[in-house]
Amino acid sequence: MPNIRHTPEAPTRAQRLTAGDRIDAHRHDDHQIDYAGSGVVAVTTEAGTWFAPGTRAIWVPAGTVHAHRAHGRLELHLVGLPADDNPLGLDHPAVLAVSPLLRELVLAYTRDPGDNSPERRRLRAVLRDQLRLSPQQPLRLPTPADRRLAAVCALVHADPADARTLAAFGAATGVGERTLSRLFRAEFGMTFPQWRTQSRLYHALRMLADGLPVTTVAHRCGWSSASAFIDVFRRSFGYTPGTHNRRA
């Protein structure tokens, strides 16, 4: 990531971005929470891409070089926390579940960043408590280091509906199935089917944010039927793709 900006203080604010807008690579001396009030936010670091719709938020620890991208009409809410205030105890990016209460706390806290009243300080204390209780969610696309693994990942990203097996992808890239299977586990900590599901969900969120119908998204992302897609989506995000379309 060239031309990395250094902004010591992580801002607390709300801002609107249109589909495809980017915030270039930068880093803060503070921690930051990124939340999408509408649309989908994707945060990319050298380790991979984390993505979150409205039921999730992304934790970006202090010092992490990261970039943002908007999918759909993004209402981005940013909450900065000092480096010595880490309610999650995490030193790596993570996706967190966002309860209805935490959502309202984030929206209220970012509404008037200049407010330093006792009421807003109490609001921040409750927000921190809710963050500490938020479970992590596995919504991440790791960046492959091995060129053989990168070649297979690129093929899957290019066409999420491609239903070829790992053996077939290996044949197309000149790598054995066992080698690829080992690389997926060693680098990503997951199997190829698990990683492909994450990739398909990421592409599905992007397409839904752009307003594509649920059935079209299911087909383009490789699910056998709209109902199968809806089931996986609901289990991953806590609501249906149709609800996501209405939010976005």
mmCIF file of N, CA and C in Angstrom, residues 148 152 166-171 173-183:
data_model
loop_
_atom_site.group_PDB
_atom_site.id
_atom_site.type_symbol
_atom_site.label_atom_id
_atom_site.label_comp_id
_atom_site.label_asym_id
_atom_site.label_seq_id
_atom_site.Cartn_x
_atom_site.Cartn_y
_atom_site.Cartn_z
ATOM 1 N N ARG A 148 1.014 -20.099 -5.481
ATOM 2 C CA ARG A 148 0.129 -21.173 -5.958
ATOM 3 C C ARG A 148 -1.274 -20.994 -5.383
ATOM 4 N N VAL A 152 -5.159 -19.801 -7.366
ATOM 5 C CA VAL A 152 -6.476 -20.430 -7.200
ATOM 6 C C VAL A 152 -7.480 -19.408 -6.663
ATOM 7 N N LEU A 166 -11.510 -28.415 -5.804
ATOM 8 C CA LEU A 166 -10.141 -27.991 -5.559
ATOM 9 C C LEU A 166 -9.181 -28.747 -6.479
ATOM 10 N N ALA A 167 -9.475 -30.023 -6.737
ATOM 11 C CA ALA A 167 -8.635 -30.803 -7.649
ATOM 12 C C ALA A 167 -8.640 -30.188 -9.050
ATOM 13 N N ALA A 168 -9.804 -29.740 -9.502
ATOM 14 C CA ALA A 168 -9.903 -29.128 -10.829
ATOM 15 C C ALA A 168 -9.173 -27.786 -10.880
ATOM 16 N N PHE A 169 -9.290 -27.006 -9.821
ATOM 17 C CA PHE A 169 -8.539 -25.751 -9.775
ATOM 18 C C PHE A 169 -7.038 -26.036 -9.758
ATOM 19 N N GLY A 170 -6.651 -27.087 -9.046
ATOM 20 C CA GLY A 170 -5.250 -27.469 -9.017
ATOM 21 C C GLY A 170 -4.740 -27.860 -10.396
ATOM 22 N N ALA A 171 -5.563 -28.613 -11.124
ATOM 23 C CA ALA A 171 -5.175 -29.011 -12.477
ATOM 24 C C ALA A 171 -5.014 -27.786 -13.378
ATOM 25 N N THR A 173 -4.066 -24.839 -12.492
ATOM 26 C CA THR A 173 -2.926 -24.010 -12.090
ATOM 27 C C THR A 173 -1.642 -24.818 -11.922
ATOM 28 N N GLY A 174 -1.721 -26.117 -12.165
ATOM 29 C CA GLY A 174 -0.534 -26.951 -12.092
ATOM 30 C C GLY A 174 -0.075 -27.281 -10.692
ATOM 31 N N VAL A 175 -1.018 -27.386 -9.771
ATOM 32 C CA VAL A 175 -0.687 -27.690 -8.372
ATOM 33 C C VAL A 175 -1.554 -28.858 -7.905
ATOM 34 N N GLY A 176 -0.998 -29.749 -7.119
ATOM 35 C CA GLY A 176 -1.736 -30.896 -6.639
ATOM 36 C C GLY A 176 -2.797 -30.525 -5.605
ATOM 37 N N GLU A 177 -3.876 -31.312 -5.561
ATOM 38 C CA GLU A 177 -4.970 -31.046 -4.635
ATOM 39 C C GLU A 177 -4.486 -31.091 -3.187
ATOM 40 N N ARG A 178 -3.655 -32.076 -2.837
ATOM 41 C CA ARG A 178 -3.184 -32.184 -1.455
ATOM 42 C C ARG A 178 -2.366 -30.966 -1.048
ATOM 43 N N THR A 179 -1.540 -30.497 -1.975
ATOM 44 C CA THR A 179 -0.721 -29.313 -1.689
ATOM 45 C C THR A 179 -1.609 -28.101 -1.437
ATOM 46 N N LEU A 180 -2.611 -27.907 -2.292
ATOM 47 C CA LEU A 180 -3.513 -26.775 -2.127
ATOM 48 C C LEU A 180 -4.306 -26.879 -0.824
ATOM 49 N N SER A 181 -4.772 -28.086 -0.525
ATOM 50 C CA SER A 181 -5.532 -28.287 0.708
ATOM 51 C C SER A 181 -4.680 -27.926 1.919
ATOM 52 N N ARG A 182 -3.409 -28.330 1.890
ATOM 53 C CA ARG A 182 -2.495 -28.011 2.993
ATOM 54 C C ARG A 182 -2.272 -26.502 3.082
ATOM 55 N N LEU A 183 -2.134 -25.846 1.928
ATOM 56 C CA LEU A 183 -1.891 -24.404 1.919
ATOM 57 C C LEU A 183 -3.087 -23.634 2.477
#
